[in-house]
Backbone as numpy.savetxt, mean C-alpha at the origin, in Angstrom:
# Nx Ny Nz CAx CAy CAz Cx Cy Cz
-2.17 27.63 2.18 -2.54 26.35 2.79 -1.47 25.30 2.49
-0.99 24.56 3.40 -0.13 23.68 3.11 -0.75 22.28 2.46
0.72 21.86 1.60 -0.06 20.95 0.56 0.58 19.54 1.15
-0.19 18.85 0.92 0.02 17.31 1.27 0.45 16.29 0.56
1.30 15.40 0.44 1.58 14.08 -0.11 0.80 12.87 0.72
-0.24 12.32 0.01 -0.23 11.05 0.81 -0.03 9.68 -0.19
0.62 8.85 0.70 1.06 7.51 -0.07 0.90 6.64 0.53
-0.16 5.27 -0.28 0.12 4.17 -0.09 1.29 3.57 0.15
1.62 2.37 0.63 2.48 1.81 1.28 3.36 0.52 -0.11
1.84 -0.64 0.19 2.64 -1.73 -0.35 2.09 -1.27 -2.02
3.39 -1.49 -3.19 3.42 -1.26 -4.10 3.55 -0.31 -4.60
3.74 0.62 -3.60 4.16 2.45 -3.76 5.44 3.08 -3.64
5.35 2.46 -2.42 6.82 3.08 -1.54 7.80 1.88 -2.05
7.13 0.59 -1.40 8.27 -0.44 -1.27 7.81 -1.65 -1.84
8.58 -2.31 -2.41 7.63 -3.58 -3.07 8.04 -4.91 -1.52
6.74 -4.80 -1.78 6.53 -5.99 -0.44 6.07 -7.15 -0.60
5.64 -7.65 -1.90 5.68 -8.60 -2.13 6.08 -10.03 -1.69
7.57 -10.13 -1.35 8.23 -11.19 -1.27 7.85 -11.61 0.06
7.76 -10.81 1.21 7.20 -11.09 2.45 6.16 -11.46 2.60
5.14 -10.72 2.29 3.57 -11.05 1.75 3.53 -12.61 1.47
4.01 -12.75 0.11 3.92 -14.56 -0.09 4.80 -15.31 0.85
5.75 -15.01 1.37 6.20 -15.78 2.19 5.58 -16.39 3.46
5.07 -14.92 4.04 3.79 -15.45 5.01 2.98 -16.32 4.91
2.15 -15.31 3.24 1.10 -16.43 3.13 1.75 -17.90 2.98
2.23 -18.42 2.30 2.80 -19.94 2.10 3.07 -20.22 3.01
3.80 -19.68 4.27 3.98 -20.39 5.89 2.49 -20.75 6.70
1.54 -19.99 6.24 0.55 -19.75 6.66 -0.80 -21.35 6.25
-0.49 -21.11 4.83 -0.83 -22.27 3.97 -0.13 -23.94 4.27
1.05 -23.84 4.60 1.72 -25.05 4.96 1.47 -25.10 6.43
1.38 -24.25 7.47 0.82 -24.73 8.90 -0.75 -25.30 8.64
-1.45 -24.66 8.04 -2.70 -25.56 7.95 -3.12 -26.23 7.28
-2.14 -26.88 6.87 -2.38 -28.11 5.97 -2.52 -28.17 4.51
-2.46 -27.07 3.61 -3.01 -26.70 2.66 -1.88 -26.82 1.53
-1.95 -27.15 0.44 -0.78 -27.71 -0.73 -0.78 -26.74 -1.38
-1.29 -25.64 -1.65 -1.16 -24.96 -2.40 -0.03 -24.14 -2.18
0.46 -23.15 -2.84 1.57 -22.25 -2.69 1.49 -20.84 -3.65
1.85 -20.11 -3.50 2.42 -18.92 -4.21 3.09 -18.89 -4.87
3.71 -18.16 -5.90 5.16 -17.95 -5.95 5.41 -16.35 -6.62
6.70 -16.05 -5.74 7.26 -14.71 -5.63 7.47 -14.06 -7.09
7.45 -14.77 -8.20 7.90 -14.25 -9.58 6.46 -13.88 -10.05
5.55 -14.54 -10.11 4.44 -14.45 -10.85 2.91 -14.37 -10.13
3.25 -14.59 -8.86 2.20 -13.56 -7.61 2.33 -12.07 -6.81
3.56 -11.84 -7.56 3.66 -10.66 -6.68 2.46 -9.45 -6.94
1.45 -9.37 -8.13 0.69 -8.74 -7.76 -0.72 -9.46 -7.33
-0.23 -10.55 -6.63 -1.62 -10.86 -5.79 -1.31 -10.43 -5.15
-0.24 -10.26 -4.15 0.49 -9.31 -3.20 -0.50 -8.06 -2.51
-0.65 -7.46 -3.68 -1.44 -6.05 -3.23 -2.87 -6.15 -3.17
-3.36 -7.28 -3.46 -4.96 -7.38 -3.16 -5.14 -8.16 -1.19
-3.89 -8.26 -0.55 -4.13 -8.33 0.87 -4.04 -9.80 1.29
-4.21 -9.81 2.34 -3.55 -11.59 3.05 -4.96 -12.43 2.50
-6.03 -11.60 2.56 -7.13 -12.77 2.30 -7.17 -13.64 0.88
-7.04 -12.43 0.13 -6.92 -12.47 -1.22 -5.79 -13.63 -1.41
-4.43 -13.26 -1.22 -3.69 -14.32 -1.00 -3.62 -15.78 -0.57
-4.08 -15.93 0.03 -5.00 -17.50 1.23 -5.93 -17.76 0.03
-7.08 -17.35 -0.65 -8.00 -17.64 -1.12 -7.28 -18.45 -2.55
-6.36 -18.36 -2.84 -5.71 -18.24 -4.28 -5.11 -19.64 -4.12
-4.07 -19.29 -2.39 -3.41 -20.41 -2.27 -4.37 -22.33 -1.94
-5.54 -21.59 -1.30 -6.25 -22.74 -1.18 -7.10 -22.82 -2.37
-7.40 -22.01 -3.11 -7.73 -22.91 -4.58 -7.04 -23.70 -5.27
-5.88 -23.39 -4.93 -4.80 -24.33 -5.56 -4.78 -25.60 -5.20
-4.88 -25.91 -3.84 -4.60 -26.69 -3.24 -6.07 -27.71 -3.34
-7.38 -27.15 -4.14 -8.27 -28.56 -4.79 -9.56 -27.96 -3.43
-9.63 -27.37 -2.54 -10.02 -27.20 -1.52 -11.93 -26.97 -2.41
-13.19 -27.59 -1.76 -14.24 -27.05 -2.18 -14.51 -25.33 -1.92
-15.11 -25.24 -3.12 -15.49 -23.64 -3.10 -16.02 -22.95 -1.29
-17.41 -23.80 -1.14 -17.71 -23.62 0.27 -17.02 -23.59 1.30
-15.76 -24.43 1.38 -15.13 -24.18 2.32 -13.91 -23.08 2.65
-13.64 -22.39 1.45 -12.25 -21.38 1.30 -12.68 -20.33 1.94
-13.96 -19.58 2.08 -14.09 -18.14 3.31 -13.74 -19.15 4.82
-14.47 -19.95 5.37 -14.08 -19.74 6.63 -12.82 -20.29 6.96
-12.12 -21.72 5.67 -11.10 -21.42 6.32 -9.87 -20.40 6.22
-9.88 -19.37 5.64 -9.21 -17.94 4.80 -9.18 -17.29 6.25
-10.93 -17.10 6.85 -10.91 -16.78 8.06 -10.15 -17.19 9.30
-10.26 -18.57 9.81 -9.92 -18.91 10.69 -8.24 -18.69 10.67
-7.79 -18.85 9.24 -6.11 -18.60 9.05 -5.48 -17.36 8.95
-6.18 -16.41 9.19 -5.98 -14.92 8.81 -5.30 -14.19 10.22
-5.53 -14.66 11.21 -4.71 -14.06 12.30 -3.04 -15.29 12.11
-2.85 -15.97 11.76 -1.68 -16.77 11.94 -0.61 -16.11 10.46
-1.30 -15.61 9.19 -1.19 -14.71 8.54 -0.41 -13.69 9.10
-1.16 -13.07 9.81 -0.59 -11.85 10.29 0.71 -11.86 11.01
0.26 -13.17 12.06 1.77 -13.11 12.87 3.09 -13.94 12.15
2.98 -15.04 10.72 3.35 -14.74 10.40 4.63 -13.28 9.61
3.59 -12.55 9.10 4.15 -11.99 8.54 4.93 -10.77 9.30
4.36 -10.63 10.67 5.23 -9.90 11.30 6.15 -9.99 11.77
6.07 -11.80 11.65 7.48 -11.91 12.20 8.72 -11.70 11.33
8.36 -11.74 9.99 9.70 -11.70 9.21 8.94 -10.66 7.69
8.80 -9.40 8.24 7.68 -8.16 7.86 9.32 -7.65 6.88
10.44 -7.68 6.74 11.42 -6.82 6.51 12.70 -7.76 5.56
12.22 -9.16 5.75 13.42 -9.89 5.10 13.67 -9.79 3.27
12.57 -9.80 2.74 12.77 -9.21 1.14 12.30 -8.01 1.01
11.41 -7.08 1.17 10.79 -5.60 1.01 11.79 -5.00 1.28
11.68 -3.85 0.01 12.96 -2.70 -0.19 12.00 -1.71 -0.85
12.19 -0.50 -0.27 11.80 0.82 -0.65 12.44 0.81 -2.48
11.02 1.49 -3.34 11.16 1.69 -4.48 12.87 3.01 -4.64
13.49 2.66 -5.72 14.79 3.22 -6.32 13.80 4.46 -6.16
14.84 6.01 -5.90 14.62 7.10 -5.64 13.28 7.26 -4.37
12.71 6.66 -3.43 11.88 6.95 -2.96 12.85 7.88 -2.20
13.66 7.60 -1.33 14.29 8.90 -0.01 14.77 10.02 -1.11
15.08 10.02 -1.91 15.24 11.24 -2.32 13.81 12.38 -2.59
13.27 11.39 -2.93 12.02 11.93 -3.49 11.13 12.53 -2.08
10.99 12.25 -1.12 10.46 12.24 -0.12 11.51 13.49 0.95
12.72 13.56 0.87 13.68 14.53 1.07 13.28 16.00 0.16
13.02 15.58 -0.82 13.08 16.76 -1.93 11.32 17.14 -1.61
10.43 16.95 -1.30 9.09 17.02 -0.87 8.90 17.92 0.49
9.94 17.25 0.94 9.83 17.80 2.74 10.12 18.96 2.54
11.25 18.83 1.79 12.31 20.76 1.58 11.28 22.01 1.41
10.59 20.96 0.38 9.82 22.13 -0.43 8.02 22.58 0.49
7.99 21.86 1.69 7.03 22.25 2.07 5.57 21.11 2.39
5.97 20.60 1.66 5.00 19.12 1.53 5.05 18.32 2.48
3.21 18.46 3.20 3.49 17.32 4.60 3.42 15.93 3.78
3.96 15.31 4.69 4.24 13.71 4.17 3.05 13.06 4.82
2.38 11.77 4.41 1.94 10.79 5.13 1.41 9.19 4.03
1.09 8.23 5.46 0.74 7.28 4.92 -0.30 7.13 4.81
-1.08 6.31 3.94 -2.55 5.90 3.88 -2.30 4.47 3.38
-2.77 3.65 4.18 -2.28 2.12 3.43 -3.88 1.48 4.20
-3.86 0.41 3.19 -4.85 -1.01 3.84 -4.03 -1.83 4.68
-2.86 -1.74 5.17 -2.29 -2.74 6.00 -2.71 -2.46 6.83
-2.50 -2.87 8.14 -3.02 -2.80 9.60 -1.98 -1.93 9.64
-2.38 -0.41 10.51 -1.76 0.36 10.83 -0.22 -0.10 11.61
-0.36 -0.86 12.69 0.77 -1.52 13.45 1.88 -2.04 12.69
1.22 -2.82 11.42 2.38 -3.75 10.95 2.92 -2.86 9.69
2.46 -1.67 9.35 2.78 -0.75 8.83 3.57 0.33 9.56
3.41 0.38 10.77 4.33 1.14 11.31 5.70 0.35 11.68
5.66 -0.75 11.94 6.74 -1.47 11.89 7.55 -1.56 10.77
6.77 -1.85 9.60 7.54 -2.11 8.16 8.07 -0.25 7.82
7.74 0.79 7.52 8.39 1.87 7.90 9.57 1.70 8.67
9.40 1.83 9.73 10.93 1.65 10.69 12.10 0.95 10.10
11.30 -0.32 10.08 12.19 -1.28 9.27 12.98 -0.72 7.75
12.36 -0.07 7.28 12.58 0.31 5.79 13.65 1.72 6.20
13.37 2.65 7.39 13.84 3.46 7.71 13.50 4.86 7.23
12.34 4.78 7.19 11.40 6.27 6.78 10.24 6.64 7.48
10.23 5.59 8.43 8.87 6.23 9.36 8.85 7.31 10.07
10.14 7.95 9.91 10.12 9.10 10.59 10.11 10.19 9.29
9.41 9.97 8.10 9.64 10.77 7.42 8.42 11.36 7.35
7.39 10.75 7.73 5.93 10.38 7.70 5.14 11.68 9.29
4.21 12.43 8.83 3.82 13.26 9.77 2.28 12.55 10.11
2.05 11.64 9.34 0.88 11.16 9.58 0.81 9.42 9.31
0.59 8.05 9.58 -0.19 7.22 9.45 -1.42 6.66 9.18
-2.25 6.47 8.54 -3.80 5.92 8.81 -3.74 4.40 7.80
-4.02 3.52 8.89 -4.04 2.04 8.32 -5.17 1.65 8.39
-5.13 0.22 8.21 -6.58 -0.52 7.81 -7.44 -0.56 8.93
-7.30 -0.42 10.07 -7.85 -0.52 11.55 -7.45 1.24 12.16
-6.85 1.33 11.54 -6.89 3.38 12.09 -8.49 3.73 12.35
-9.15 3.71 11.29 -10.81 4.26 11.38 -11.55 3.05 11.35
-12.88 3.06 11.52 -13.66 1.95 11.28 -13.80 1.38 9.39
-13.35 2.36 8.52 -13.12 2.14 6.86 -11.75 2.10 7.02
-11.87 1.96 5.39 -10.45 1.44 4.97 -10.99 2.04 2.99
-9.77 2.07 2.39 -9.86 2.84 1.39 -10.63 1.71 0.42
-11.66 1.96 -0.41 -11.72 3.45 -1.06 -12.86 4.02 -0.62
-12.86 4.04 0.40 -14.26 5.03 1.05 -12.91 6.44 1.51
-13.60 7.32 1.19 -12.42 8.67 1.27 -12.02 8.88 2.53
-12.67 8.45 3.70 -12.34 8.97 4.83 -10.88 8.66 5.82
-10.33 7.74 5.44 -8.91 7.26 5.56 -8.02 8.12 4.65
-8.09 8.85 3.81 -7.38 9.66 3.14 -7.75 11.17 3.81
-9.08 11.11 4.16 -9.12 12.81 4.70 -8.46 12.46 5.62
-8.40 11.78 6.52 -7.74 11.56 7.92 -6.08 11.75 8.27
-5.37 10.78 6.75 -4.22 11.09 6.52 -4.10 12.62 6.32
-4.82 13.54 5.69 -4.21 14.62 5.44 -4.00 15.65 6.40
-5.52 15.28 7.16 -5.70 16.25 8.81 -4.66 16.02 9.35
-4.16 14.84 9.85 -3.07 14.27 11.13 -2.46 15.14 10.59
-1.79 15.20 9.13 -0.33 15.35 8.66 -0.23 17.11 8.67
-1.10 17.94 9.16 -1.69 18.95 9.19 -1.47 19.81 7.43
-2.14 19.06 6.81 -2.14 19.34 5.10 -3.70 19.78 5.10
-3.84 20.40 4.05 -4.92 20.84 3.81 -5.64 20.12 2.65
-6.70 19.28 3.00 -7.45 18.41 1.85 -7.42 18.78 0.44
-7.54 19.96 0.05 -7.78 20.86 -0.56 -6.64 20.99 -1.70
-5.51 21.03 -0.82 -4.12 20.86 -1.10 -3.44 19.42 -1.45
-3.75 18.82 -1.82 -3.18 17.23 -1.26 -3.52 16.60 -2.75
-2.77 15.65 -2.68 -2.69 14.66 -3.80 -2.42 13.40 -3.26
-3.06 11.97 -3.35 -3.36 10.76 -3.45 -1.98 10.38 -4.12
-0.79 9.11 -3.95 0.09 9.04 -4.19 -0.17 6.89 -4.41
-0.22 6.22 -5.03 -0.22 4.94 -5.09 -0.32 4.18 -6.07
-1.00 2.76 -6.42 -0.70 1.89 -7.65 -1.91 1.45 -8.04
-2.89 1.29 -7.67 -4.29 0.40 -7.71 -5.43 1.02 -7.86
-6.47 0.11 -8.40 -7.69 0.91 -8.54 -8.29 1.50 -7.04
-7.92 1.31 -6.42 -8.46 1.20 -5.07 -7.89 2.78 -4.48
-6.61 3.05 -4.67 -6.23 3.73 -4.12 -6.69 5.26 -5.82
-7.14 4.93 -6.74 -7.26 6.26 -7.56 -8.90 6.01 -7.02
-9.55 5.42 -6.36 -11.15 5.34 -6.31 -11.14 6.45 -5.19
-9.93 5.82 -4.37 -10.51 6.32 -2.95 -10.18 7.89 -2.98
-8.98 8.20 -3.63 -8.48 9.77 -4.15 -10.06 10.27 -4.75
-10.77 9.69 -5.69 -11.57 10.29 -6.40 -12.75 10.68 -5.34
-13.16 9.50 -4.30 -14.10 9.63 -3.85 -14.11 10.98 -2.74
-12.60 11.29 -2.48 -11.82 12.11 -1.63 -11.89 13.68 -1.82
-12.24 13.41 -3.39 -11.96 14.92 -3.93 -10.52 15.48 -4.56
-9.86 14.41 -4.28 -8.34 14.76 -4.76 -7.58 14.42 -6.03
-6.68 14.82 -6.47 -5.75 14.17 -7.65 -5.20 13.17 -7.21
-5.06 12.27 -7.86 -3.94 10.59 -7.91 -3.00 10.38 -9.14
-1.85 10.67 -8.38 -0.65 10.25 -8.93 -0.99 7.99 -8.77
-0.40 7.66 -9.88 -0.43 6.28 -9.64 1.39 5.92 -9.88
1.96 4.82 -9.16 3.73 4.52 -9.46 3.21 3.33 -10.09
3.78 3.53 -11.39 3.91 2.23 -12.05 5.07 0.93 -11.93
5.38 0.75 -10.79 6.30 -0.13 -10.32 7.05 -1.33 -10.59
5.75 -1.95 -11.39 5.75 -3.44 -11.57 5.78 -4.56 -10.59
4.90 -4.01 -9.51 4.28 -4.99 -8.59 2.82 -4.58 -8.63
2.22 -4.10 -9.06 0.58 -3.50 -9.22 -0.28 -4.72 -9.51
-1.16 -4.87 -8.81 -2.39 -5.88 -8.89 -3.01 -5.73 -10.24
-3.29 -4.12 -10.58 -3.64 -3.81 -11.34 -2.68 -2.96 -13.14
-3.46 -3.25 -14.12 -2.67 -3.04 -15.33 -2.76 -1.38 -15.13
-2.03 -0.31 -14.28 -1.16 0.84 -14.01 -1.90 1.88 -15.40
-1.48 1.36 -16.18 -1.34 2.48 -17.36 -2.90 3.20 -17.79
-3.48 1.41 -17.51 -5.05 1.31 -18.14 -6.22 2.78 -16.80
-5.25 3.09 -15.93 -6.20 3.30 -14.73 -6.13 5.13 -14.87
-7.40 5.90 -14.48 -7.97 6.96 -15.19 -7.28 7.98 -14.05
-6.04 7.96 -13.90 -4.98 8.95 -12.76 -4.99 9.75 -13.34
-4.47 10.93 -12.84 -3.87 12.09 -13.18 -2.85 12.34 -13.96
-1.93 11.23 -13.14 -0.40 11.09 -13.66 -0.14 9.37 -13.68
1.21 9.22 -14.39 0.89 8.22 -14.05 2.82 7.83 -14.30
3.43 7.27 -13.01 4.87 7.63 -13.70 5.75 6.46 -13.23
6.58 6.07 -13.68 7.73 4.86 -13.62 8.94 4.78 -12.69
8.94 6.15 -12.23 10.43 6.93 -11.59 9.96 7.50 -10.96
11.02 7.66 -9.31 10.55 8.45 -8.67 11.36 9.93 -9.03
11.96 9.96 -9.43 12.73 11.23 -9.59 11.71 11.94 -10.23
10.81 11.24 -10.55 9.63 12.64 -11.75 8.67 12.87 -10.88
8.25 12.26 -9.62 7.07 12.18 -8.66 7.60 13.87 -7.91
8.35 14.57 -7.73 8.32 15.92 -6.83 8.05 16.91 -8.42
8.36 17.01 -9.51 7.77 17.75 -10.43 6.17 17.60 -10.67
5.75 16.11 -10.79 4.68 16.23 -10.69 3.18 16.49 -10.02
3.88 16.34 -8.61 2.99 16.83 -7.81 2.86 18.74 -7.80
4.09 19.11 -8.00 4.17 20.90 -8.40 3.14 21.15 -9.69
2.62 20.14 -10.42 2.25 20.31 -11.48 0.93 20.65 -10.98
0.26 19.53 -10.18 -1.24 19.23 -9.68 -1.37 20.43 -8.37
-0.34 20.41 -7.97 -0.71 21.60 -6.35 0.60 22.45 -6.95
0.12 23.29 -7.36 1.37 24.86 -7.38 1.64 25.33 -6.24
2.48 25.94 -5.84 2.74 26.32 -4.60 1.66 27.74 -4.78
0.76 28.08 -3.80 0.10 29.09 -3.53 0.42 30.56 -3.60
């Protein structure tokens, strides 16, 4: 049965951070809002998503409690186009990811994504990064009616990528993404990156590693070749 890689996106592959807040803060200054981000010491608000982001920036900004969901809401599509418009200007694929992902393919391993971004602006940021063609599968935040950590966005990644569930290992940084592996049935590798929302080390993975050069041994560790 063929074995599967699937990987989260932001904080896995590529630290995306810098775009992320940039949005959000364009996003925050069109609607009026004083608050701000900043790229040194938010980057793991980064990975908790645009809302999460907005919510942070308008607390800052003195805003009453009652009012931060709807306006988070109403600002969440200008968010988006934001960030698509300038989805590629700081985000850079983690040191050793193409090798690592080269050395995977060789050996047999379908590739794919599983991310909470909106599938679209994830397929864009790929391109952009220049590995979307490395990828046999996609499933984003709007792919299915869920989104991770309900398992079914990860079975989905593995079907497309024609991997066998069975076979496959969960590849990412957050509690979210070792929940949704667990709820999945699978092993989770976690990349300790240093953009993680979450404290990496503290989280109950399989593996848990700093480098990508150690990510193709370790997955041989969890799926042996048959």
């Amino acid at each position: 049965m063929t074995r599967g890689a699937l990987f989260d996106l932001d904080g896995t592959l590529a630290d995306t951070s810098g775009d992320l807040i940039a949005a959000a803060n364009a996003t925050l200054a069109a609607r009026g809002a004083s608050g701000r981000l900043d790229r040194a010491t938010d980057a793991g608000l980064s990975g908790k998503g645009g809302r999460a982001m907005l919510r942070a920036g308008l607390a800052r900004s003195g805003a009453p409690a009652a009012e931060v969901e709807p306006w988070v809401e109403a600002a969440f599509p200008l968010f988006l186009a934001e960030y698509e418009a300038a989805i590629a200007v700081h985000s850079r694929l983690f040191e050793g990811v193409e090798t690592a992902l080269e050395t995977l393919a060789a050996a047999g391993w379908r590739l794919a994504v599983c991310t909470n971004k909106p599938e679209g602006l994830a397929r864009i940021l790929l391109a952009e990064l220049g590995v979307l063609d490395r990828f046999a599968a996609l499933v984003g935040a709007d792919t299915l009616p869920v989104r991770k950590p309900d398992p079914r966005p990860v079975w989905a990644a593995a079907d497309r990528a024609g991997a066998a569930r069975g076979r496959s290992v969960m590849v990412g940084d957050t509690t979210t993404d070792r929940e949704a592996a667990r709820a999945a049935g699978l092993p989770c590798i976690l990349m300790d990156m240093g953009v993680s929302a979450d404290v990496v080390a503290e989280l109950d993975a399989d593996a848990v590693l700093a480098r990508y050069a150690d990510l193709p041994a370790a997955l041989e560790r969890l799926r042996p070749p048959a």
